[in-house]
Amino acid sequence: GNSVTQMEGPVTLSEEAFLTINCTYTATGYPSLFWYVQYPGEGLQLLLKATKADDKGSNKGFEATYRKETTSFHLEKGSVQVSDSAVYFCALWPGNTGKLIFGQGTTLQVKP
Amino acid sequence: DTAVSQTPKYLVTQMGNDKSIKCEQNLGHDTMYWYKQDSKKFLKIMFSYNNKELIINETVPNRFSPKSPDKAHLNLHINSLELGDSAVYFCASRAPQTGELFFGEGSRLTVL
């Protein structure tokens, strides 16, 4: 079946540190991959996406590359800010089935 | 102009009561969802409707009954509320070609 596994949180970093949040997936076919972000007290919003192998999604300084050979979609940012503190969700859409599959979420806390 | 809006944002009620949450989207999408987010931020899909028809029902107790009067609205009614129903409930709609979900801001239900 299809599944998404993210690294356990919480992740605590100092401002300007480098961020990596690992995400690996299991899927049949060629899914689309997403990162969503949930700021405190808000709903989820799309951060970036990639629809095929080797695509790189990027937004707000965050990047993730769709790696089919390692079935991964790790989220990275070169220099985090306090305002990046949020919960990050990796997700997979197999297409057609209508069900977006989420990882368990990773809480990021950035300290000044 | 909010794309996916849900009301109310907060509900506090006693065990055994019945409550409803309403959701509306103005994106013209055919597919809508209800998700439940627990205190550990884990997202669990509950229901999905496509153009007013139920397409996903993820082993949710019968006390939960979704209703979709038209494709822009998906409401959730909960009977005989229990302590374990306390959570944040998110409505979402899905873009048909990309699979991207657009979320409402959530409705925080507290059962006392």
Coordinates of N, CA and C in Angstrom, one line a residue:
Chain A
G1 N 0.8 -1.2 0.0 CA 0.0 0.0 0.0 C 0.9 1.2 0.0
N2 N 0.2 2.4 0.0 CA 0.9 3.7 0.0 C 1.1 4.2 1.4
S3 N 2.2 4.7 1.7 CA 2.5 5.3 3.0 C 3.6 6.3 3.0
V4 N 3.6 7.2 4.0 CA 4.6 8.2 4.1 C 5.2 8.2 5.6
T5 N 6.5 8.2 5.7 CA 7.1 8.2 7.0 C 8.0 9.5 7.1
Q6 N 7.8 10.2 8.2 CA 8.6 11.4 8.4 C 9.5 11.2 9.7
M7 N 10.5 12.0 9.8 CA 11.3 11.9 11.0 C 10.5 12.4 12.2
E8 N 10.9 11.8 13.3 CA 10.2 12.1 14.5 C 10.6 13.5 15.0
G9 N 9.6 14.2 15.6 CA 10.0 15.5 16.1 C 9.9 15.5 17.6
P10 N 10.0 16.6 18.3 CA 10.2 17.9 17.7 C 11.7 18.1 17.3
V11 N 11.8 19.0 16.3 CA 13.1 19.4 15.9 C 13.3 20.9 16.5
T12 N 14.4 21.1 17.2 CA 14.7 22.4 17.8 C 16.0 22.9 17.2
L13 N 15.9 24.1 16.6 CA 17.1 24.7 16.0 C 17.2 26.1 16.4
S14 N 18.4 26.6 16.3 CA 18.7 28.1 16.5 C 18.4 28.8 15.2
E15 N 18.1 30.0 15.3 CA 17.9 30.8 14.1 C 19.1 30.8 13.2
E16 N 18.9 30.7 11.9 CA 20.0 30.7 10.9 C 20.6 29.3 10.7
A17 N 20.1 28.3 11.5 CA 20.7 27.0 11.3 C 20.1 26.3 10.0
F18 N 20.7 25.3 9.6 CA 20.3 24.5 8.4 C 19.3 23.5 8.9
L19 N 18.2 23.3 8.1 CA 17.1 22.4 8.4 C 17.0 21.3 7.4
T20 N 16.9 20.1 7.9 CA 16.5 19.0 7.1 C 15.4 18.2 7.8
I21 N 14.3 18.0 7.2 CA 13.3 17.1 7.7 C 13.1 15.9 6.7
N22 N 13.4 14.7 7.2 CA 13.4 13.6 6.3 C 12.0 13.1 6.0
C23 N 11.7 12.6 4.8 CA 10.5 12.0 4.4 C 10.8 10.9 3.4
T24 N 10.3 9.7 3.7 CA 10.3 8.7 2.7 C 8.9 8.1 2.5
Y25 N 8.8 7.5 1.3 CA 7.4 7.1 0.9 C 7.5 5.7 0.3
T26 N 6.3 5.0 0.4 CA 6.1 3.8 -0.3 C 4.9 4.0 -1.2
A27 N 5.0 3.7 -2.5 CA 3.9 3.9 -3.4 C 4.0 3.0 -4.6
T28 N 2.9 2.7 -5.2 CA 2.9 2.0 -6.5 C 2.7 3.2 -7.5
G29 N 3.2 3.0 -8.7 CA 3.1 4.0 -9.7 C 3.9 5.2 -9.5
Y30 N 3.4 6.4 -9.9 CA 4.2 7.6 -9.9 C 3.4 8.7 -9.2
P31 N 3.5 8.7 -7.8 CA 2.7 9.7 -7.1 C 3.2 11.1 -7.2
S32 N 2.4 12.1 -6.8 CA 2.9 13.4 -6.6 C 3.2 13.5 -5.1
L33 N 4.2 14.4 -4.8 CA 4.6 14.6 -3.4 C 4.5 16.0 -3.0
F34 N 4.1 16.2 -1.7 CA 3.9 17.5 -1.2 C 4.5 17.7 0.2
W35 N 4.8 19.0 0.5 CA 5.0 19.4 1.9 C 4.0 20.5 2.2
Y36 N 3.3 20.2 3.3 CA 2.4 21.2 3.9 C 2.9 21.7 5.2
V37 N 2.5 23.0 5.5 CA 3.0 23.6 6.8 C 1.7 24.0 7.5
Q38 N 1.8 23.8 8.8 CA 0.7 24.3 9.7 C 1.3 25.2 10.8
Y39 N 1.0 26.5 10.7 CA 1.4 27.4 11.7 C 0.4 27.3 12.9
P40 N 0.9 27.7 14.1 CA 0.0 27.6 15.2 C -1.3 28.2 15.1
G41 N -2.4 27.4 15.4 CA -3.7 27.9 15.3 C -4.3 28.0 14.0
E42 N -3.6 27.5 13.0 CA -4.1 27.6 11.6 C -4.3 26.3 10.9
G43 N -4.9 26.3 9.7 CA -5.0 25.1 8.9 C -3.8 24.8 8.2
L44 N -3.7 23.7 7.5 CA -2.6 23.4 6.7 C -2.6 24.2 5.4
Q45 N -1.4 24.5 4.9 CA -1.3 25.2 3.6 C -0.1 24.6 2.9
L46 N -0.3 24.5 1.6 CA 0.8 23.9 0.7 C 2.0 24.7 0.8
L47 N 3.2 24.1 1.0 CA 4.4 24.7 1.0 C 5.1 24.6 -0.3
L48 N 5.2 23.3 -0.8 CA 5.8 23.0 -2.1 C 5.4 21.7 -2.6
K49 N 5.6 21.4 -3.8 CA 5.2 20.1 -4.4 C 6.1 19.7 -5.5
A50 N 6.0 18.4 -5.9 CA 6.8 17.9 -7.0 C 5.9 16.8 -7.6
T51 N 5.8 16.8 -8.9 CA 4.9 15.8 -9.5 C 5.6 14.6 -10.2
K52 N 6.9 14.7 -10.4 CA 7.6 13.6 -11.0 C 9.0 13.5 -10.6
A53 N 9.6 12.4 -10.8 CA 11.0 12.1 -10.4 C 12.0 13.2 -10.8
D54 N 12.8 13.6 -9.9 CA 13.9 14.6 -10.1 C 13.3 16.0 -10.1
D55 N 12.1 16.2 -10.0 CA 11.5 17.6 -9.8 C 12.0 18.1 -8.5
K56 N 12.2 19.4 -8.5 CA 12.5 20.1 -7.2 C 11.4 21.1 -7.0
G57 N 10.8 21.0 -5.8 CA 9.8 22.0 -5.4 C 10.5 23.0 -4.5
S58 N 10.1 24.3 -4.6 CA 10.7 25.3 -3.7 C 9.7 26.4 -3.5
N59 N 9.9 27.0 -2.3 CA 9.0 28.1 -1.9 C 9.5 28.6 -0.5
K60 N 9.6 29.9 -0.4 CA 9.9 30.6 0.9 C 11.3 30.1 1.4
G61 N 12.2 29.8 0.5 CA 13.5 29.3 0.9 C 13.6 27.8 1.2
F62 N 12.5 27.2 1.2 CA 12.4 25.7 1.4 C 12.6 25.0 0.1
E63 N 13.2 23.8 0.1 CA 13.3 23.0 -1.1 C 13.1 21.5 -0.8
A64 N 12.7 20.8 -1.8 CA 12.6 19.3 -1.6 C 12.7 18.7 -3.0
T65 N 13.5 17.7 -3.2 CA 13.7 17.0 -4.5 C 13.1 15.6 -4.5
Y66 N 12.3 15.3 -5.5 CA 11.6 14.0 -5.6 C 12.6 13.0 -6.1
R67 N 13.0 12.1 -5.2 CA 14.1 11.1 -5.5 C 13.4 9.7 -5.6
K68 N 13.2 9.3 -6.8 CA 12.6 8.0 -7.0 C 13.5 6.8 -6.5
E69 N 14.8 7.0 -6.7 CA 15.7 5.9 -6.4 C 15.8 5.6 -4.9
T70 N 15.6 6.7 -4.1 CA 15.6 6.5 -2.7 C 14.3 6.6 -2.1
T71 N 13.3 6.8 -2.9 CA 11.9 7.1 -2.5 C 11.8 8.1 -1.3
S72 N 12.4 9.2 -1.6 CA 12.5 10.3 -0.6 C 12.1 11.6 -1.1
F73 N 11.7 12.5 -0.2 CA 11.3 13.9 -0.5 C 11.7 14.7 0.7
H74 N 12.9 14.8 1.0 CA 13.4 15.5 2.2 C 13.3 17.0 2.1
L75 N 12.8 17.7 3.1 CA 12.6 19.1 3.1 C 13.9 19.8 3.7
E76 N 14.4 20.8 3.0 CA 15.6 21.5 3.5 C 15.4 23.0 3.4
K77 N 16.1 23.7 4.3 CA 16.1 25.2 4.2 C 17.5 25.6 4.8
G78 N 18.1 26.5 4.1 CA 19.5 26.8 4.4 C 19.6 27.6 5.7
S79 N 18.6 28.4 6.1 CA 18.8 29.3 7.2 C 17.4 29.6 7.8
V80 N 17.0 28.9 8.9 CA 15.7 29.0 9.4 C 15.5 30.3 10.2
Q81 N 14.2 30.7 10.3 CA 13.9 31.9 11.1 C 12.9 31.4 12.2
V82 N 12.7 32.3 13.2 CA 11.8 32.0 14.2 C 10.4 31.8 13.6
S83 N 10.1 32.6 12.6 CA 8.7 32.5 12.0 C 8.5 31.2 11.2
D84 N 9.5 30.3 11.1 CA 9.4 29.0 10.4 C 8.9 28.0 11.4
S85 N 8.8 28.3 12.7 CA 8.3 27.4 13.7 C 6.8 27.0 13.4
A86 N 6.7 25.7 13.2 CA 5.4 25.2 12.7 C 5.4 23.7 12.7
V87 N 4.4 23.0 12.3 CA 4.4 21.6 12.0 C 4.4 21.4 10.5
Y88 N 5.3 20.5 10.1 CA 5.5 20.2 8.7 C 5.0 18.8 8.4
F89 N 4.2 18.7 7.3 CA 3.7 17.4 6.9 C 4.1 17.1 5.5
C90 N 4.7 15.9 5.3 CA 4.9 15.3 4.0 C 3.7 14.5 3.6
A91 N 3.4 14.6 2.3 CA 2.2 13.9 1.8 C 2.4 13.4 0.4
L92 N 1.6 12.4 0.1 CA 1.7 11.7 -1.2 C 0.3 11.6 -1.8
W93 N 0.2 11.9 -3.1 CA -1.1 11.6 -3.8 C -0.9 10.7 -4.9
P94 N -1.5 9.5 -4.8 CA -1.2 8.5 -5.8 C -1.9 8.8 -7.2
G95 N -2.8 9.8 -7.1 CA -3.6 10.1 -8.3 C -4.8 9.3 -8.4
N96 N -5.9 9.9 -8.9 CA -7.2 9.2 -9.1 C -7.9 8.7 -7.9
T97 N -7.2 8.1 -6.9 CA -8.0 7.5 -5.8 C -8.6 8.5 -4.9
G98 N -8.2 9.8 -5.0 CA -8.8 10.8 -4.2 C -8.3 10.9 -2.8
K99 N -7.3 10.1 -2.4 CA -6.9 10.1 -1.0 C -5.4 10.6 -0.9
L100 N -5.3 11.8 -0.3 CA -3.9 12.3 0.0 C -3.4 11.6 1.3
I101 N -2.3 11.0 1.3 CA -1.8 10.3 2.4 C -0.7 11.2 3.1
F102 N -0.9 11.4 4.4 CA 0.0 12.3 5.2 C 0.9 11.5 6.0
G103 N 2.1 12.0 6.2 CA 3.0 11.6 7.3 C 2.5 12.0 8.6
Q104 N 3.2 11.7 9.7 CA 2.7 12.0 11.0 C 3.0 13.4 11.4
G105 N 3.7 14.2 10.6 CA 4.0 15.6 11.0 C 5.2 15.7 11.8
T106 N 6.0 16.7 11.6 CA 7.2 17.0 12.4 C 7.1 18.5 12.9
T107 N 7.2 18.6 14.2 CA 7.2 19.9 14.8 C 8.6 20.6 14.8
L108 N 8.6 21.7 14.2 CA 9.9 22.5 14.2 C 9.8 23.7 15.1
Q109 N 10.7 23.8 16.0 CA 10.8 25.0 16.9 C 12.1 25.7 16.6
V110 N 12.1 27.0 16.2 CA 13.3 27.8 16.0 C 13.4 28.8 17.1
K111 N 14.6 28.8 17.8 CA 14.8 29.7 18.9 C 15.7 30.8 18.4
P112 N 15.4 32.0 18.9 CA 16.2 33.2 18.5 C 17.6 33.1 19.1
Chain B
D1 N -11.0 36.9 0.3 CA -12.2 35.9 0.1 C -11.7 34.5 0.4
T2 N -12.1 34.0 1.5 CA -11.6 32.7 2.0 C -12.0 31.6 1.1
A3 N -11.1 30.7 0.7 CA -11.3 29.6 -0.3 C -12.2 28.5 0.4
V4 N -11.7 28.1 1.6 CA -12.4 27.0 2.3 C -12.7 27.6 3.7
S5 N -14.0 27.7 4.0 CA -14.3 28.3 5.3 C -15.2 27.3 6.1
Q6 N -14.9 27.2 7.4 CA -15.7 26.3 8.2 C -16.1 27.1 9.5
T7 N -17.3 26.7 10.0 CA -17.8 27.3 11.2 C -18.5 26.2 12.0
P8 N -18.5 26.4 13.3 CA -17.7 27.5 14.0 C -16.3 27.1 14.2
K9 N -15.5 28.0 14.6 CA -14.1 27.8 14.9 C -13.8 27.1 16.2
Y10 N -14.7 27.3 17.1 CA -14.6 26.7 18.4 C -15.9 26.2 18.9
L11 N -15.9 24.9 19.5 CA -17.1 24.4 20.1 C -16.7 23.8 21.4
V12 N -17.4 24.1 22.4 CA -17.3 23.5 23.7 C -18.6 23.0 24.2
T13 N -18.7 21.7 24.5 CA -20.0 21.1 24.8 C -19.8 20.0 25.8
Q14 N -20.9 19.5 26.3 CA -20.9 18.4 27.2 C -21.1 17.1 26.5
M15 N -20.6 16.0 27.2 CA -20.7 14.7 26.7 C -22.2 14.4 26.4
G16 N -22.5 13.7 25.4 CA -23.9 13.3 25.1 C -24.6 14.2 24.2
N17 N -24.1 15.5 24.0 CA -24.7 16.4 23.1 C -24.5 16.1 21.7
D18 N -25.2 16.8 20.8 CA -25.0 16.7 19.4 C -24.5 18.1 18.9
K19 N -23.6 18.0 17.9 CA -23.1 19.3 17.3 C -22.8 19.1 15.8
S20 N -22.8 20.3 15.1 CA -22.6 20.3 13.7 C -21.5 21.3 13.4
I21 N -20.7 20.9 12.3 CA -19.7 21.8 11.8 C -20.0 22.0 10.3
K22 N -20.0 23.3 9.8 CA -20.3 23.5 8.4 C -19.0 23.9 7.7
C23 N -19.0 23.5 6.4 CA -17.9 23.8 5.5 C -18.3 24.2 4.2
E24 N -17.7 25.2 3.6 CA -18.0 25.7 2.3 C -16.8 26.1 1.5
Q25 N -16.7 25.7 0.3 CA -15.6 26.1 -0.6 C -16.1 26.8 -1.8
N26 N -15.3 27.8 -2.2 CA -15.6 28.6 -3.4 C -14.6 28.4 -4.5
L27 N -14.0 27.3 -4.5 CA -12.9 27.0 -5.5 C -13.5 26.2 -6.7
G28 N -14.7 25.8 -6.7 CA -15.3 25.0 -7.8 C -14.8 23.6 -7.8
H29 N -14.2 23.1 -6.7 CA -13.7 21.7 -6.7 C -14.9 20.7 -6.5
D30 N -14.7 19.5 -7.0 CA -15.7 18.5 -6.9 C -15.6 17.7 -5.6
T31 N -14.3 17.6 -5.1 CA -14.1 16.7 -4.0 C -13.7 17.4 -2.7
M32 N -14.4 17.0 -1.6 CA -14.2 17.6 -0.3 C -13.9 16.5 0.7
Y33 N -13.3 16.9 1.8 CA -12.9 16.0 2.9 C -13.2 16.5 4.3
W34 N -13.3 15.6 5.2 CA -13.2 15.9 6.6 C -12.0 15.1 7.2
Y35 N -11.1 15.9 7.9 CA -10.0 15.3 8.6 C -10.1 15.6 10.1
K36 N -9.6 14.6 10.9 CA -9.6 14.9 12.4 C -8.1 14.9 12.8
Q37 N -7.7 16.0 13.5 CA -6.4 16.1 14.0 C -6.3 16.0 15.5
D38 N -5.6 15.0 16.0 CA -5.5 14.8 17.4 C -4.5 15.7 18.1
S39 N -4.3 15.5 19.4 CA -3.5 16.4 20.2 C -2.0 16.3 19.8
K40 N -1.6 15.2 19.1 CA -0.3 15.0 18.7 C -0.1 15.4 17.2
K41 N -1.1 16.1 16.7 CA -1.1 16.7 15.4 C -1.2 15.6 14.3
F42 N -1.5 14.4 14.6 CA -1.7 13.4 13.6 C -3.0 13.6 12.9
L43 N -3.0 13.6 11.5 CA -4.2 13.8 10.7 C -4.8 12.5 10.3
K44 N -6.1 12.4 10.5 CA -6.7 11.2 10.1 C -7.9 11.5 9.2
I45 N -7.9 10.9 8.0 CA -9.0 11.2 7.1 C -10.3 10.5 7.6
M46 N -11.4 11.2 7.5 CA -12.7 10.6 8.0 C -13.6 10.3 6.8
F47 N -13.8 11.3 6.0 CA -14.8 11.2 4.9 C -14.3 12.0 3.7
S48 N -14.8 11.5 2.5 CA -14.6 12.3 1.3 C -15.8 12.2 0.5
Y49 N -16.2 13.3 -0.1 CA -17.3 13.4 -1.0 C -16.8 13.9 -2.4
N50 N -17.4 13.3 -3.4 CA -17.1 13.8 -4.8 C -18.5 14.2 -5.4
N51 N -18.6 15.4 -5.6 CA -19.9 15.9 -6.2 C -21.1 15.4 -5.5
K52 N -21.2 15.5 -4.2 CA -22.3 15.1 -3.4 C -22.3 13.6 -3.1
E53 N -21.4 12.8 -3.6 CA -21.5 11.4 -3.3 C -20.4 11.0 -2.4
L54 N -20.7 10.2 -1.4 CA -19.7 9.7 -0.5 C -18.7 8.7 -1.2
I55 N -17.4 9.0 -1.1 CA -16.5 8.1 -1.8 C -15.5 7.5 -0.8
I56 N -15.3 8.1 0.3 CA -14.4 7.5 1.3 C -15.1 7.6 2.7
N57 N -15.1 6.5 3.4 CA -15.6 6.5 4.8 C -14.6 5.6 5.5
E58 N -13.8 6.2 6.3 CA -12.7 5.5 7.0 C -13.0 5.0 8.3
T59 N -13.8 4.0 8.5 CA -14.1 3.4 9.7 C -14.4 4.4 10.9
V60 N -15.2 5.3 10.6 CA -15.6 6.3 11.5 C -16.9 5.8 12.2
P61 N -17.0 6.0 13.5 CA -18.3 5.6 14.2 C -19.5 6.2 13.6
N62 N -20.6 5.5 13.7 CA -21.9 5.9 13.1 C -22.4 7.2 13.7
R63 N -21.8 7.6 14.8 CA -22.3 8.9 15.4 C -21.9 10.1 14.5
F64 N -20.9 9.9 13.6 CA -20.5 10.9 12.7 C -21.3 10.8 11.4
S65 N -21.9 11.8 11.0 CA -22.7 11.7 9.7 C -22.4 13.0 8.9
P66 N -21.7 12.8 7.8 CA -21.5 13.9 6.9 C -22.7 14.1 6.0
K67 N -22.8 15.3 5.5 CA -23.9 15.6 4.5 C -23.3 16.6 3.5
S68 N -23.6 16.4 2.3 CA -23.2 17.3 1.2 C -24.4 17.7 0.4
P69 N -25.0 18.9 0.7 CA -26.2 19.3 0.0 C -25.9 19.7 -1.5
D70 N -24.7 20.2 -1.7 CA -24.2 20.4 -3.1 C -22.7 20.4 -3.0
K71 N -22.0 20.4 -4.2 CA -20.6 20.1 -4.2 C -19.8 21.2 -3.5
A72 N -20.3 22.3 -3.2 CA -19.6 23.4 -2.5 C -19.7 23.3 -1.0
H73 N -20.5 22.4 -0.5 CA -20.7 22.3 0.9 C -20.6 20.9 1.4
L74 N -19.9 20.8 2.6 CA -19.8 19.5 3.2 C -19.9 19.7 4.7
N75 N -20.9 19.2 5.3 CA -21.2 19.5 6.8 C -20.9 18.2 7.5
L76 N -20.6 18.3 8.8 CA -20.4 17.2 9.7 C -21.2 17.3 10.9
H77 N -22.0 16.3 11.1 CA -22.9 16.2 12.3 C -22.4 15.1 13.2
I78 N -22.3 15.4 14.5 CA -21.8 14.4 15.5 C -22.8 14.2 16.6
N79 N -23.3 13.0 16.7 CA -24.3 12.7 17.8 C -23.6 12.1 19.0
S80 N -24.3 12.3 20.1 CA -23.8 11.7 21.4 C -22.3 11.8 21.6
L81 N -21.9 13.0 21.7 CA -20.5 13.3 21.8 C -19.8 12.6 23.0
E82 N -18.6 12.2 22.7 CA -17.7 11.5 23.7 C -16.5 12.3 23.9
L83 N -15.8 12.0 25.1 CA -14.6 12.8 25.4 C -13.5 12.6 24.3
G84 N -13.5 11.4 23.7 CA -12.5 11.1 22.7 C -12.7 11.8 21.4
D85 N -13.9 12.5 21.2 CA -14.1 13.3 20.0 C -13.4 14.6 20.1
S86 N -12.9 15.0 21.2 CA -12.2 16.3 21.3 C -11.0 16.3 20.4
A87 N -11.0 17.3 19.5 CA -9.9 17.3 18.4 C -10.2 18.6 17.6
V88 N -9.3 18.8 16.7 CA -9.5 19.8 15.7 C -10.0 19.1 14.4
Y89 N -11.1 19.6 13.8 CA -11.6 19.0 12.6 C -11.4 20.0 11.5
F90 N -10.8 19.4 10.4 CA -10.5 20.2 9.2 C -11.3 19.8 8.0
C91 N -11.8 20.7 7.3 CA -12.4 20.5 6.1 C -11.4 20.9 5.0
A92 N -11.5 20.2 3.8 CA -10.6 20.5 2.7 C -11.2 20.2 1.4
S93 N -10.8 20.9 0.4 CA -11.2 20.5 -1.0 C -10.0 20.2 -1.8
R94 N -10.2 19.4 -2.9 CA -9.1 19.0 -3.7 C -9.1 19.5 -5.1
A95 N -8.0 20.0 -5.5 CA -7.8 20.4 -6.9 C -7.8 19.2 -7.8
P96 N -8.5 19.1 -8.8 CA -8.7 17.8 -9.5 C -7.4 17.3 -10.3
Q97 N -6.6 18.2 -10.8 CA -5.5 17.7 -11.6 C -4.3 17.5 -10.8
T98 N -4.0 18.3 -9.8 CA -2.8 18.2 -9.1 C -2.9 17.4 -7.8
G99 N -4.1 17.2 -7.3 CA -4.2 16.6 -6.0 C -4.0 17.5 -4.8
E100 N -3.7 18.8 -5.0 CA -3.4 19.7 -3.9 C -4.7 19.9 -3.1
L101 N -4.6 19.8 -1.8 CA -5.7 20.1 -0.9 C -5.6 21.5 -0.4
F102 N -6.8 22.1 -0.3 CA -7.0 23.4 0.3 C -7.8 23.3 1.6
F103 N -7.2 23.7 2.7 CA -7.8 23.4 4.0 C -8.5 24.7 4.6
G104 N -9.5 24.4 5.3 CA -10.1 25.4 6.2 C -9.2 25.6 7.4
E105 N -9.6 26.6 8.2 CA -8.8 26.9 9.4 C -9.0 26.0 10.6
G106 N -10.0 25.1 10.5 CA -10.2 24.1 11.5 C -11.3 24.5 12.5
S107 N -11.9 23.5 13.1 CA -12.9 23.7 14.2 C -12.5 22.9 15.4
R108 N -12.1 23.6 16.4 CA -11.7 22.9 17.6 C -12.8 22.6 18.5
L109 N -13.0 21.3 18.6 CA -14.1 20.7 19.5 C -13.6 20.2 20.8
T110 N -14.2 20.7 21.9 CA -13.8 20.3 23.2 C -15.0 19.7 23.9
V111 N -14.9 18.4 24.3 CA -16.1 17.7 24.9 C -15.7 17.6 26.4
L112 N -16.6 18.1 27.2 CA -16.3 18.1 28.7 C -17.1 17.0 29.4

